[in-house]
Tab-separated table of C-alpha atoms and ligand atoms in Angstrom:
chain	number	residue	atom	x	y	z
A	127	UNK	CA	-11.206	-3.719	18.919
A	128	UNK	CA	-12.449	-6.940	20.925
A	129	UNK	CA	-10.662	-7.982	24.011
A	130	UNK	CA	-7.895	-10.323	24.231
A	131	UNK	CA	-8.671	-14.083	24.178
A	132	UNK	CA	-9.010	-15.484	27.620
A	133	UNK	CA	-6.138	-17.926	26.799
A	134	UNK	CA	-3.251	-15.759	26.396
A	135	UNK	CA	-0.511	-18.272	26.890
A	136	UNK	CA	0.442	-20.456	23.772
A	137	UNK	CA	0.236	-24.161	24.436
A	138	UNK	CA	3.722	-25.429	25.319
A	139	UNK	CA	3.606	-28.708	23.687
A	140	UNK	CA	2.018	-27.584	20.457
A	141	UNK	CA	3.346	-26.206	17.213
A	142	UNK	CA	1.464	-25.730	13.832
A	143	UNK	CA	3.036	-28.868	12.531
A	144	UNK	CA	2.871	-31.082	15.711
A	145	UNK	CA	-0.091	-32.808	13.974
A	146	UNK	CA	2.637	-34.507	11.766
A	147	UNK	CA	3.293	-36.850	14.550
A	148	UNK	CA	-0.300	-37.952	14.867
A	149	UNK	CA	-2.288	-40.362	12.687
A	150	UNK	CA	-3.771	-38.208	9.839
A	151	UNK	CA	-6.855	-39.376	8.183
A	152	UNK	CA	-8.103	-38.211	4.848
A	153	UNK	CA	-4.957	-36.658	3.709
A	154	UNK	CA	-3.733	-36.745	-0.036
A	155	UNK	CA	-0.970	-38.976	-0.771
A	156	UNK	CA	1.486	-36.407	-2.230
A	157	UNK	CA	4.144	-38.101	-4.141
A	158	UNK	CA	6.432	-35.075	-4.931
A	159	UNK	CA	7.497	-34.169	-1.307
A	160	UNK	CA	9.745	-31.314	-2.703
A	161	UNK	CA	6.942	-29.881	-4.469
A	162	UNK	CA	4.766	-30.235	-1.336
A	163	UNK	CA	7.310	-28.488	0.790
A	164	UNK	CA	7.674	-25.557	-1.704
A	165	UNK	CA	3.934	-25.021	-1.850
A	166	UNK	CA	3.733	-25.050	1.992
A	167	UNK	CA	6.604	-22.530	2.285
A	168	UNK	CA	5.122	-20.203	-0.273
A	169	UNK	CA	1.645	-20.412	1.278
A	170	UNK	CA	3.211	-19.514	4.605
A	171	UNK	CA	4.671	-16.462	3.417
A	172	UNK	CA	1.614	-15.050	1.653
A	173	UNK	CA	-0.645	-12.536	3.541
A	174	UNK	CA	-3.447	-13.905	5.541
A	175	UNK	CA	-6.978	-14.216	4.198
A	176	UNK	CA	-8.565	-13.032	7.551
A	177	UNK	CA	-7.189	-11.275	10.500
A	178	UNK	CA	-7.049	-11.995	14.190
A	179	UNK	CA	-9.306	-9.257	15.334
A	180	UNK	CA	-12.066	-10.581	12.992
A	181	UNK	CA	-11.601	-13.992	14.236
A	182	UNK	CA	-12.001	-12.560	17.921
A	183	UNK	CA	-15.056	-10.672	17.089
A	184	UNK	CA	-16.655	-13.724	15.766
A	185	UNK	CA	-15.651	-15.656	18.897
A	186	UNK	CA	-17.413	-13.044	21.043
A	187	UNK	CA	-20.532	-13.100	18.878
A	188	UNK	CA	-20.563	-17.002	19.080
A	189	UNK	CA	-20.164	-16.602	23.005
A	190	UNK	CA	-23.410	-14.288	22.746
A	191	UNK	CA	-25.117	-17.218	20.633
A	192	UNK	CA	-24.140	-19.516	23.340
A	193	UNK	CA	-25.820	-17.379	25.997
A	194	UNK	CA	-28.995	-17.296	23.578
A	195	UNK	CA	-28.537	-13.685	22.720
A	196	UNK	CA	-27.622	-14.344	19.014
A	197	UNK	CA	-28.324	-17.198	16.343
A	198	UNK	CA	-25.862	-18.463	13.916
A	199	UNK	CA	-26.580	-19.140	10.277
A	200	UNK	CA	-23.830	-21.213	8.667
A	201	UNK	CA	-24.356	-22.205	5.113
A	202	UNK	CA	-23.096	-22.640	1.636
A	203	UNK	CA	-21.962	-25.368	-0.695
A	204	UNK	CA	-20.980	-28.808	0.229
A	205	UNK	CA	-17.810	-28.041	-1.719
A	206	UNK	CA	-16.805	-24.970	-3.708
A	207	UNK	CA	-15.265	-25.698	-7.010
A	208	UNK	CA	-12.538	-23.447	-8.585
A	209	UNK	CA	-14.874	-22.877	-11.536
A	210	UNK	CA	-17.584	-21.520	-9.157
A	211	UNK	CA	-15.263	-18.684	-8.206
A	212	UNK	CA	-17.252	-16.214	-10.451
A	213	UNK	CA	-18.942	-13.084	-9.615
A	214	UNK	CA	-22.592	-14.174	-10.264
A	215	UNK	CA	-22.402	-17.355	-8.251
A	216	UNK	CA	-20.650	-15.672	-5.271
A	217	UNK	CA	-23.279	-12.760	-5.265
A	218	UNK	CA	-26.089	-15.360	-5.432
A	219	UNK	CA	-24.783	-17.234	-2.479
A	220	UNK	CA	-24.425	-14.169	-0.468
A	221	UNK	CA	-27.826	-13.001	-1.605
A	222	UNK	CA	-29.625	-16.221	-0.255
A	223	UNK	CA	-27.596	-16.034	2.972
A	224	UNK	CA	-28.674	-12.517	3.513
A	225	UNK	CA	-32.336	-13.133	2.632
A	226	UNK	CA	-32.390	-16.141	5.115
A	227	UNK	CA	-30.611	-13.873	7.831
A	228	UNK	CA	-33.309	-11.132	7.390
A	229	UNK	CA	-36.143	-13.701	7.861
A	230	UNK	CA	-34.320	-15.076	10.888
A	231	UNK	CA	-33.637	-11.703	12.502
A	232	UNK	CA	-37.377	-10.617	11.844
A	233	UNK	CA	-38.682	-13.879	13.284
A	234	UNK	CA	-36.086	-14.489	16.239
A	235	UNK	CA	-35.883	-10.935	17.135
A	236	UNK	CA	-32.122	-11.292	17.809
A	237	UNK	CA	-29.083	-10.667	15.785
A	238	UNK	CA	-27.985	-13.418	13.462
A	239	UNK	CA	-24.386	-14.321	12.873
A	240	UNK	CA	-23.735	-15.017	9.222
A	241	UNK	CA	-20.955	-17.511	8.428
A	242	UNK	CA	-20.587	-18.846	4.872
A	243	UNK	CA	-19.283	-22.227	3.916
A	244	UNK	CA	-17.190	-20.360	1.474
A	245	UNK	CA	-13.817	-18.947	0.618
A	246	UNK	CA	-11.829	-22.127	1.307
A	247	UNK	CA	-14.336	-24.979	1.280
A	248	UNK	CA	-12.571	-26.894	-1.311
A	249	UNK	CA	-11.621	-30.266	0.317
A	250	UNK	CA	-13.772	-33.276	0.808
A	251	UNK	CA	-13.380	-36.306	3.044
A	252	UNK	CA	-14.074	-39.584	1.138
A	253	UNK	CA	-15.354	-42.923	2.075
A	254	UNK	CA	-12.632	-44.701	0.111
A	255	UNK	CA	-9.059	-43.656	-0.802
A	256	UNK	CA	-9.359	-45.007	-4.354
A	257	UNK	CA	-12.117	-45.485	-6.911
A	258	UNK	CA	-12.233	-48.324	-9.402
A	259	UNK	CA	-13.946	-48.122	-12.953
A	260	UNK	CA	-13.910	-50.936	-15.511
A	261	UNK	CA	-10.846	-52.505	-13.942
A	262	UNK	CA	-8.815	-49.225	-13.316
A	263	UNK	CA	-8.164	-48.023	-9.795
A	264	UNK	CA	-7.195	-44.334	-9.293
A	265	UNK	CA	-7.044	-42.070	-6.195
A	266	UNK	CA	-10.485	-40.630	-5.246
A	267	UNK	CA	-11.253	-37.105	-6.063
A	268	UNK	CA	-10.805	-35.122	-2.773
A	269	UNK	CA	-11.899	-31.707	-3.910
A	270	UNK	CA	-10.317	-29.035	-6.282
A	271	UNK	CA	-7.660	-28.132	-3.740
A	272	UNK	CA	-6.296	-31.670	-3.908
A	273	UNK	CA	-6.867	-33.139	-7.304
A	274	UNK	CA	-9.245	-32.983	-10.304
A	275	UNK	CA	-12.534	-34.983	-10.778
A	276	UNK	CA	-11.959	-36.480	-14.366
A	277	UNK	CA	-11.122	-40.020	-14.176
A	278	UNK	CA	-7.634	-40.117	-15.516
A	279	UNK	CA	-4.334	-40.738	-13.685
A	280	UNK	CA	-3.004	-37.337	-14.295
A	281	UNK	CA	-6.336	-35.534	-13.042
A	282	UNK	CA	-6.452	-37.696	-9.996
A	283	UNK	CA	-2.747	-37.239	-8.949
A	284	UNK	CA	-2.619	-34.926	-5.925
A	285	UNK	CA	-1.085	-31.692	-6.857
A	286	UNK	CA	0.524	-29.510	-4.334
A	287	UNK	CA	0.272	-26.519	-6.453
A	288	UNK	CA	-3.516	-26.747	-6.034
A	289	UNK	CA	-3.035	-25.596	-2.428
A	290	UNK	CA	-1.831	-22.264	-3.810
A	291	UNK	CA	-4.784	-22.015	-6.362
A	292	UNK	CA	-7.083	-22.710	-3.503
A	293	UNK	CA	-5.606	-20.067	-1.468
A	294	UNK	CA	-5.856	-17.623	-4.459
A	295	UNK	CA	-9.591	-18.528	-5.090
A	296	UNK	CA	-10.420	-18.174	-1.494
A	297	UNK	CA	-8.717	-14.772	-1.387
A	298	UNK	CA	-10.564	-13.711	-4.590
A	299	UNK	CA	-13.904	-14.794	-3.118
A	300	UNK	CA	-13.532	-13.166	0.251
A	301	UNK	CA	-12.219	-9.921	-1.537
A	302	UNK	CA	-15.422	-9.797	-3.581
A	303	UNK	CA	-17.642	-10.598	-0.514
A	304	UNK	CA	-15.990	-7.876	1.464
A	305	UNK	CA	-16.316	-5.248	-1.447
A	306	UNK	CA	-19.953	-6.048	-1.784
A	307	UNK	CA	-20.619	-5.688	1.927
A	308	UNK	CA	-18.622	-2.677	2.441
A	309	UNK	CA	-20.177	-1.055	-0.562
A	310	UNK	CA	-23.652	-1.264	1.071
A	311	UNK	CA	-24.885	-4.534	-0.617
A	312	UNK	CA	-25.703	-5.979	2.688
A	313	UNK	CA	-27.447	-2.865	4.010
A	314	UNK	CA	-30.902	-3.434	5.546
A	315	UNK	CA	-32.137	-0.414	3.809
A	316	UNK	CA	-31.659	-2.057	0.472
A	317	UNK	CA	-32.978	-5.724	0.564
A	318	UNK	CA	-33.907	-5.336	-3.087
A	319	UNK	CA	-30.288	-5.747	-3.874
A	320	UNK	CA	-30.578	-9.189	-2.797
A	321	UNK	CA	-33.253	-10.224	-5.169
A	322	UNK	CA	-32.568	-13.260	-7.283
A	323	UNK	CA	-33.805	-13.345	-10.786
A	324	UNK	CA	-36.205	-16.282	-10.631
A	325	UNK	CA	-37.833	-15.291	-7.293
A	326	UNK	CA	-40.803	-13.721	-8.945
A	327	UNK	CA	-42.384	-17.284	-9.117
A	328	UNK	CA	-41.417	-18.326	-5.697
A	329	UNK	CA	-44.473	-19.457	-3.403
A	330	UNK	CA	-42.809	-17.536	-0.766
A	331	UNK	CA	-42.418	-14.238	-2.647
A	332	UNK	CA	-45.327	-12.525	-0.738
A	333	UNK	CA	-44.466	-13.769	2.626
A	334	UNK	CA	-40.785	-12.649	2.148
A	335	UNK	CA	-41.902	-9.235	0.841
A	336	UNK	CA	-44.127	-8.664	3.903
A	337	UNK	CA	-41.053	-9.320	6.114
A	338	UNK	CA	-38.939	-6.895	4.081
A	339	UNK	CA	-41.732	-4.246	4.301
A	340	UNK	CA	-41.887	-4.745	8.037
A	341	UNK	CA	-38.199	-4.420	8.515
A	342	UNK	CA	-38.190	-1.213	6.309
A	343	UNK	CA	-41.015	0.143	8.511
A	344	UNK	CA	-39.076	-0.720	11.674
A	345	UNK	CA	-35.984	1.091	10.412
A	346	UNK	CA	-37.884	4.087	9.474
A	347	UNK	CA	-39.633	4.326	12.758
A	348	UNK	CA	-36.318	3.930	14.421
A	349	UNK	CA	-34.763	6.478	12.492
A	350	UNK	CA	-37.579	8.871	12.888
A	351	UNK	CA	-37.685	8.860	16.661
A	352	UNK	CA	-33.856	8.766	16.905
A	353	UNK	CA	-33.145	11.279	14.276
A	354	UNK	CA	-30.340	9.321	13.025
A	355	UNK	CA	-29.700	6.588	10.626
A	356	UNK	CA	-28.957	2.915	11.821
A	357	UNK	CA	-26.232	2.223	9.323
A	358	UNK	CA	-23.583	1.731	11.887
A	359	UNK	CA	-25.560	-0.416	14.338
A	360	UNK	CA	-26.793	-2.601	11.381
A	361	UNK	CA	-23.503	-2.995	9.614
A	362	UNK	CA	-23.412	-6.534	8.358
A	363	UNK	CA	-20.579	-8.704	9.289
A	364	UNK	CA	-19.939	-11.915	7.213
A	365	UNK	CA	-17.625	-14.512	8.253
A	366	UNK	CA	-16.212	-17.613	6.447
A	367	UNK	CA	-15.726	-21.151	7.492
A	368	UNK	CA	-14.416	-24.500	5.967
A	369	UNK	CA	-13.705	-28.012	7.027
A	370	UNK	CA	-10.042	-28.058	8.232
A	371	UNK	CA	-9.202	-31.086	6.311
A	372	UNK	CA	-5.970	-30.886	4.276
A	373	UNK	CA	-3.622	-30.038	7.275
A	374	UNK	CA	-0.717	-28.914	5.083
A	375	UNK	CA	-2.866	-26.009	3.972
A	376	UNK	CA	-4.193	-25.105	7.300
A	377	UNK	CA	-0.613	-25.397	8.807
A	378	UNK	CA	0.820	-22.942	6.359
A	379	UNK	CA	-1.699	-20.246	7.174
A	380	UNK	CA	-1.231	-20.566	10.833
A	381	UNK	CA	0.358	-17.409	12.413
A	382	UNK	CA	1.530	-16.312	15.700
A	383	UNK	CA	-0.088	-13.057	16.531
A	384	UNK	CA	2.047	-11.308	19.289
A	385	UNK	CA	-0.451	-8.867	20.395
A	386	UNK	CA	-2.950	-11.727	21.016
A	387	UNK	CA	-0.152	-13.913	22.259
A	388	UNK	CA	-1.819	-16.873	20.432
A	389	UNK	CA	-1.769	-18.814	17.157
A	390	UNK	CA	-4.496	-18.223	14.584
A	391	UNK	CA	-5.497	-20.081	11.473
A	392	UNK	CA	-5.706	-16.908	9.173
A	393	UNK	CA	-7.183	-18.911	6.282
A	394	UNK	CA	-10.842	-18.693	7.686
A	395	UNK	CA	-12.577	-17.397	10.742
A	396	UNK	CA	-13.975	-20.722	11.770
A	397	UNK	CA	-12.604	-23.855	10.707
A	398	UNK	CA	-14.444	-27.090	11.634
A	399	UNK	CA	-13.448	-30.970	12.195
A	400	UNK	CA	-15.461	-33.170	9.945
A	401	UNK	CA	-16.955	-36.277	11.591
A	402	UNK	CA	-14.310	-38.643	9.773
A	403	UNK	CA	-11.352	-36.856	11.265
A	404	UNK	CA	-12.561	-36.133	14.842
A	405	UNK	CA	-10.823	-38.945	16.587
A	406	UNK	CA	-8.981	-38.192	19.961
A	407	UNK	CA	-5.237	-38.413	19.328
A	408	UNK	CA	-5.636	-37.852	15.662
A	409	UNK	CA	-3.986	-35.043	13.686
A	410	UNK	CA	-7.040	-32.906	13.161
A	411	UNK	CA	-7.830	-32.573	16.822
A	412	UNK	CA	-4.190	-31.985	17.562
A	413	UNK	CA	-3.872	-29.119	14.996
A	414	UNK	CA	-7.182	-27.592	16.055
A	415	UNK	CA	-6.380	-27.585	19.828
A	416	UNK	CA	-3.529	-25.142	19.424
A	417	UNK	CA	-5.271	-22.392	17.338
A	418	UNK	CA	-7.242	-19.723	18.910
A	419	UNK	CA	-10.135	-19.616	16.314
A	420	UNK	CA	-13.725	-20.605	17.341
A	421	UNK	CA	-13.711	-24.318	16.165
A	422	UNK	CA	-16.637	-26.489	15.083
A	423	UNK	CA	-16.938	-30.272	15.355
A	424	UNK	CA	-19.300	-32.387	13.584
A	425	UNK	CA	-20.998	-34.776	15.970
A	426	UNK	CA	-22.521	-37.996	14.663
A	427	UNK	CA	-24.459	-40.813	16.439
A	428	UNK	CA	-21.341	-42.995	16.686
A	429	UNK	CA	-19.726	-40.570	19.202
A	430	UNK	CA	-20.057	-41.812	22.644
A	431	UNK	CA	-20.011	-39.868	25.802
A	432	UNK	CA	-16.344	-40.427	26.473
A	433	UNK	CA	-15.280	-39.299	23.052
A	434	UNK	CA	-17.483	-36.180	23.171
A	435	UNK	CA	-16.227	-35.221	26.704
A	436	UNK	CA	-12.563	-35.647	25.516
A	437	UNK	CA	-13.188	-33.482	22.577
A	438	UNK	CA	-14.643	-30.740	24.847
A	439	UNK	CA	-11.882	-30.730	27.314
A	440	UNK	CA	-9.057	-31.188	24.697
A	441	UNK	CA	-10.329	-28.463	22.364
A	442	UNK	CA	-11.550	-26.052	25.051
A	443	UNK	CA	-9.710	-26.809	28.173
A	444	UNK	CA	-10.301	-23.367	29.674
A	445	UNK	CA	-14.006	-23.377	28.958
A	446	UNK	CA	-13.559	-20.125	26.756
A	447	UNK	CA	-16.975	-18.991	25.697
A	448	UNK	CA	-17.570	-19.007	21.938
A	449	UNK	CA	-14.503	-21.259	21.312
A	450	UNK	CA	-16.242	-24.628	20.628
A	451	UNK	CA	-19.386	-25.345	18.507
A	452	UNK	CA	-20.654	-28.836	18.411
A	453	UNK	CA	-22.488	-29.279	15.096
A	454	UNK	CA	-24.855	-32.356	15.574
A	455	UNK	CA	-25.800	-34.162	12.442
A	456	UNK	CA	-27.667	-37.292	13.785
A	457	UNK	CA	-30.292	-37.686	10.991
A	458	UNK	CA	-33.961	-37.203	11.746
A	459	UNK	CA	-34.486	-40.910	12.795
A	460	UNK	CA	-31.605	-41.067	15.438
A	461	UNK	CA	-31.958	-37.514	16.731
A	462	UNK	CA	-34.260	-38.214	19.775
A	463	UNK	CA	-32.069	-40.993	21.059
A	464	UNK	CA	-28.636	-39.362	20.382
A	465	UNK	CA	-29.129	-35.759	21.172
A	466	UNK	CA	-30.186	-36.024	24.857
A	467	UNK	CA	-27.213	-38.348	25.363
A	468	UNK	CA	-24.812	-35.841	23.921
A	469	UNK	CA	-26.296	-32.923	25.944
A	470	UNK	CA	-25.752	-35.054	29.090
A	471	UNK	CA	-22.235	-35.990	28.376
A	472	UNK	CA	-21.181	-32.363	27.695
A	473	UNK	CA	-23.064	-31.189	30.833
A	474	UNK	CA	-21.078	-33.564	32.875
A	475	UNK	CA	-17.879	-31.806	32.006
A	476	UNK	CA	-19.041	-28.646	33.425
A	477	UNK	CA	-18.127	-26.836	30.134
A	478	UNK	CA	-20.374	-24.965	27.817
A	479	UNK	CA	-20.585	-25.317	24.049
A	480	UNK	CA	-22.502	-23.703	21.250
A	481	UNK	CA	-25.003	-26.306	19.911
A	482	UNK	CA	-25.611	-26.126	16.188
A	483	UNK	CA	-27.877	-28.427	14.074
A	484	UNK	CA	-26.628	-29.643	10.764
A	485	UNK	CA	-29.999	-31.242	9.517
A	486	UNK	CA	-28.270	-32.303	6.194
A	487	UNK	CA	-25.514	-34.821	6.590
A	488	UNK	CA	-27.468	-37.427	8.632
A	489	UNK	CA	-30.400	-37.316	6.034
A	490	UNK	CA	-28.607	-38.369	2.936
A	491	UNK	CA	-30.134	-41.182	0.961
A	492	UNK	CA	-30.267	-42.576	-2.710
A	493	UNK	CA	-33.169	-41.515	-4.840
A	494	UNK	CA	-35.002	-44.225	-6.886
A	495	UNK	CA	-33.136	-42.793	-9.871
A	496	UNK	CA	-29.674	-43.318	-8.123
A	497	UNK	CA	-29.118	-39.682	-7.161
A	498	UNK	CA	-27.801	-38.775	-3.810
A	499	UNK	CA	-30.602	-36.790	-2.257
A	500	UNK	CA	-32.118	-35.578	0.917
A	501	UNK	CA	-35.850	-35.130	1.663
A	502	UNK	CA	-36.806	-31.747	2.840
A	503	UNK	CA	-39.296	-33.200	5.333
A	504	UNK	CA	-36.450	-34.999	7.030
A	505	UNK	CA	-34.418	-31.888	7.148
A	506	UNK	CA	-37.180	-29.856	8.786
A	507	UNK	CA	-38.037	-32.635	11.217
A	508	UNK	CA	-34.427	-32.910	12.465
A	509	UNK	CA	-34.303	-29.241	12.970
A	510	UNK	CA	-37.675	-29.255	14.670
A	511	UNK	CA	-36.814	-32.255	16.862
A	512	UNK	CA	-33.539	-30.405	17.865
A	513	UNK	CA	-35.260	-27.272	19.008
A	514	UNK	CA	-37.657	-29.624	21.047
A	515	UNK	CA	-34.895	-31.764	22.536
A	516	UNK	CA	-32.657	-28.731	23.555
A	517	UNK	CA	-35.635	-26.960	25.135
A	518	UNK	CA	-37.038	-29.997	27.070
A	519	UNK	CA	-33.415	-30.446	28.385
A	520	UNK	CA	-32.875	-26.918	29.382
A	521	UNK	CA	-30.287	-26.449	26.725
A	522	UNK	CA	-30.293	-24.072	23.851
A	523	UNK	CA	-30.020	-24.537	20.150
A	524	UNK	CA	-27.921	-21.654	18.994
A	525	UNK	CA	-27.695	-22.134	15.154
A	526	UNK	CA	-28.123	-24.006	12.074
A	527	UNK	CA	-25.690	-25.352	9.527
A	528	UNK	CA	-26.937	-25.976	6.092
A	529	UNK	CA	-25.830	-26.942	2.590
A	530	UNK	CA	-27.442	-24.662	0.102
A	531	UNK	CA	-27.009	-22.697	-3.126
A	532	UNK	CA	-28.566	-19.398	-4.534
A	533	UNK	CA	-29.237	-21.295	-7.693
A	534	UNK	CA	-32.393	-23.127	-8.888
A	535	UNK	CA	-31.091	-26.673	-8.580
A	536	UNK	CA	-32.974	-29.832	-8.099
A	537	UNK	CA	-31.059	-31.828	-5.496
A	538	UNK	CA	-33.197	-32.209	-2.460
A	539	UNK	CA	-36.756	-33.503	-2.795
A	540	UNK	CA	-39.781	-31.933	-1.258
A	541	UNK	CA	-40.389	-28.356	-0.204
A	542	UNK	CA	-43.386	-26.208	-1.073
A	543	UNK	CA	-42.944	-27.091	-4.838
A	544	UNK	CA	-43.172	-30.945	-3.952
A	545	UNK	CA	-39.990	-31.944	-5.897
A	546	UNK	CA	-39.957	-35.663	-6.423
A	547	UNK	CA	-37.287	-38.239	-7.245
A	548	UNK	CA	-38.324	-37.777	-11.037
A	549	UNK	CA	-37.489	-34.089	-10.742
A	550	UNK	CA	-33.933	-34.712	-9.685
A	551	UNK	CA	-32.327	-35.155	-13.011
A	552	UNK	CA	-33.585	-31.699	-14.209
A	553	UNK	CA	-31.078	-29.609	-12.512
A	554	UNK	CA	-28.870	-31.796	-10.403
A	555	UNK	CA	-25.469	-29.950	-10.433
A	556	UNK	CA	-23.800	-30.996	-7.224
A	557	UNK	CA	-20.598	-33.232	-7.586
A	558	UNK	CA	-20.798	-34.065	-3.751
A	559	UNK	CA	-23.791	-33.607	-1.400
A	560	UNK	CA	-27.228	-32.499	-2.495
A	561	UNK	CA	-27.992	-28.853	-1.581
A	562	UNK	CA	-31.135	-26.893	-0.741
A	563	UNK	CA	-32.145	-24.752	-3.691
A	564	UNK	CA	-33.023	-21.128	-3.207
A	565	UNK	CA	-36.744	-21.621	-2.491
A	566	UNK	CA	-36.066	-24.455	-0.083
A	567	UNK	CA	-33.411	-22.321	1.796
A	568	UNK	CA	-35.888	-19.490	2.136
A	569	UNK	CA	-38.651	-21.845	3.232
A	570	UNK	CA	-36.407	-23.438	5.987
A	571	UNK	CA	-35.535	-19.930	7.232
A	572	UNK	CA	-39.177	-19.015	7.381
A	573	UNK	CA	-40.018	-22.161	9.238
A	574	UNK	CA	-37.006	-21.801	11.852
A	575	UNK	CA	-37.981	-18.124	12.242
A	576	UNK	CA	-41.518	-19.146	13.045
A	577	UNK	CA	-40.562	-21.904	15.180
A	578	UNK	CA	-37.692	-20.353	17.185
A	579	UNK	CA	-39.374	-16.972	17.357
A	580	UNK	CA	-42.461	-18.108	19.357
A	581	UNK	CA	-42.364	-17.623	23.073
A	582	UNK	CA	-41.796	-20.831	24.807
A	583	UNK	CA	-45.237	-21.661	26.209
A	584	UNK	CA	-46.898	-20.811	22.956
A	585	UNK	CA	-45.136	-23.585	21.136
A	586	UNK	CA	-46.723	-26.778	20.283
A	587	UNK	CA	-45.132	-29.823	18.741
A	588	UNK	CA	-45.806	-30.117	15.002
B	2082	PEP	C1	-19.817	-31.768	5.240
B	2082	PEP	O1	-20.016	-30.896	6.094
B	2082	PEP	O2	-19.676	-31.545	3.959
B	2082	PEP	C2	-19.306	-33.131	5.762
B	2082	PEP	C3	-18.505	-33.849	5.043
B	2082	PEP	O3	-19.877	-33.295	6.991
B	2082	PEP	P1	-19.626	-34.507	8.056
B	2082	PEP	O4	-18.274	-34.237	8.453
B	2082	PEP	O5	-20.657	-34.185	9.049
B	2082	PEP	O6	-20.021	-35.909	7.421
B	2083	CO	CO1	-21.532	-32.145	2.560
């Protein structure tokens, strides 16, 4: 069992609901206060979805990533939908993450921490509180845990009972993921379990199969010379994460763990604060400062040095390793100007963070046909530039955060198959942001593995 968090004293001026006295952006306007209170009350008595020692283990692994000893792969849907809580879809998402992590382990020669954007990623920040169609104005759709997407007054009314439905879907999802993993699905001896039906046609099939064969050879060699199976040492851990957005949901699952002497959000291992809710003095930063989980914060180009520094010192005052991950999402075109400033700003605090690149959210644009899309070349460019800038500044990129699906969708353009704007209408399924499809996700991991796995001196800018 991992050691006790370095911060053993609970914060004195913080409670799970102290966020309620701060300005809270992006919250549903619940009209039925009694129904909200009843849902929060019920949620706070239900068992937790994760446990504190798993959260502590992840924090220790993230601390290792901060030291360059591990690499984080965080990925999944932009938003999960309640309908997607279905065995095939969950297994597919797990499979692509396992395949990507195998490629990364092989290329980087270091353990990969797998964190899904799943089992709770049901709420979305929106640019406007309302949506108007044909003269009718209704609340915006904020994700399945808040309301429903159809454009009717009934569907768009924020419904507190959906907080409970979200909790149940998250629990069903993590239950299935845990059963698959404990049952051997993630065992490196059996990567064939992770095959996806349509992979037969993938341009990366043979490259991926060579990696699988090489891992199998390595395992066999190790097991031959050590005369034991490596099951235990290769046990795959899988963690969950979601944006901590709807604070009534997060508050209700915040528990005090006496053995640790701390409060934990036990709805997920690693909550993150989105870019639209990261203001100092706001409710989301207030809530997150009091929980012991590792916290991610999305960082965009609009955050100046002072803002970043206050985030770092507010959210991690004791500089606890593995506590704070800054997930930068500047966009390929702004990265070279913005990232060095961000690294300098954090350095000036004397605190360490885990740097993660989200190459998706700064690269969203509209296609010629009106689809929200992202170009694979911009995604790769942002990642590549991130590696270069961190390296040039003596810093370290410790992970990547991506939106992907195990399905064969056409939402992002480019990649080895050269998807164009005209291809997008073929299988565009996202109701929110465009995701990498299976092939693009695998291609990205192959390129990261190649890039990050090379010894420093051998690297050349692309
Ligand atoms: C997201 O991760 O889906 C998201 C909304 O990101 P950001 O807060 O970085 O815009
Ligand atoms: Co998104």
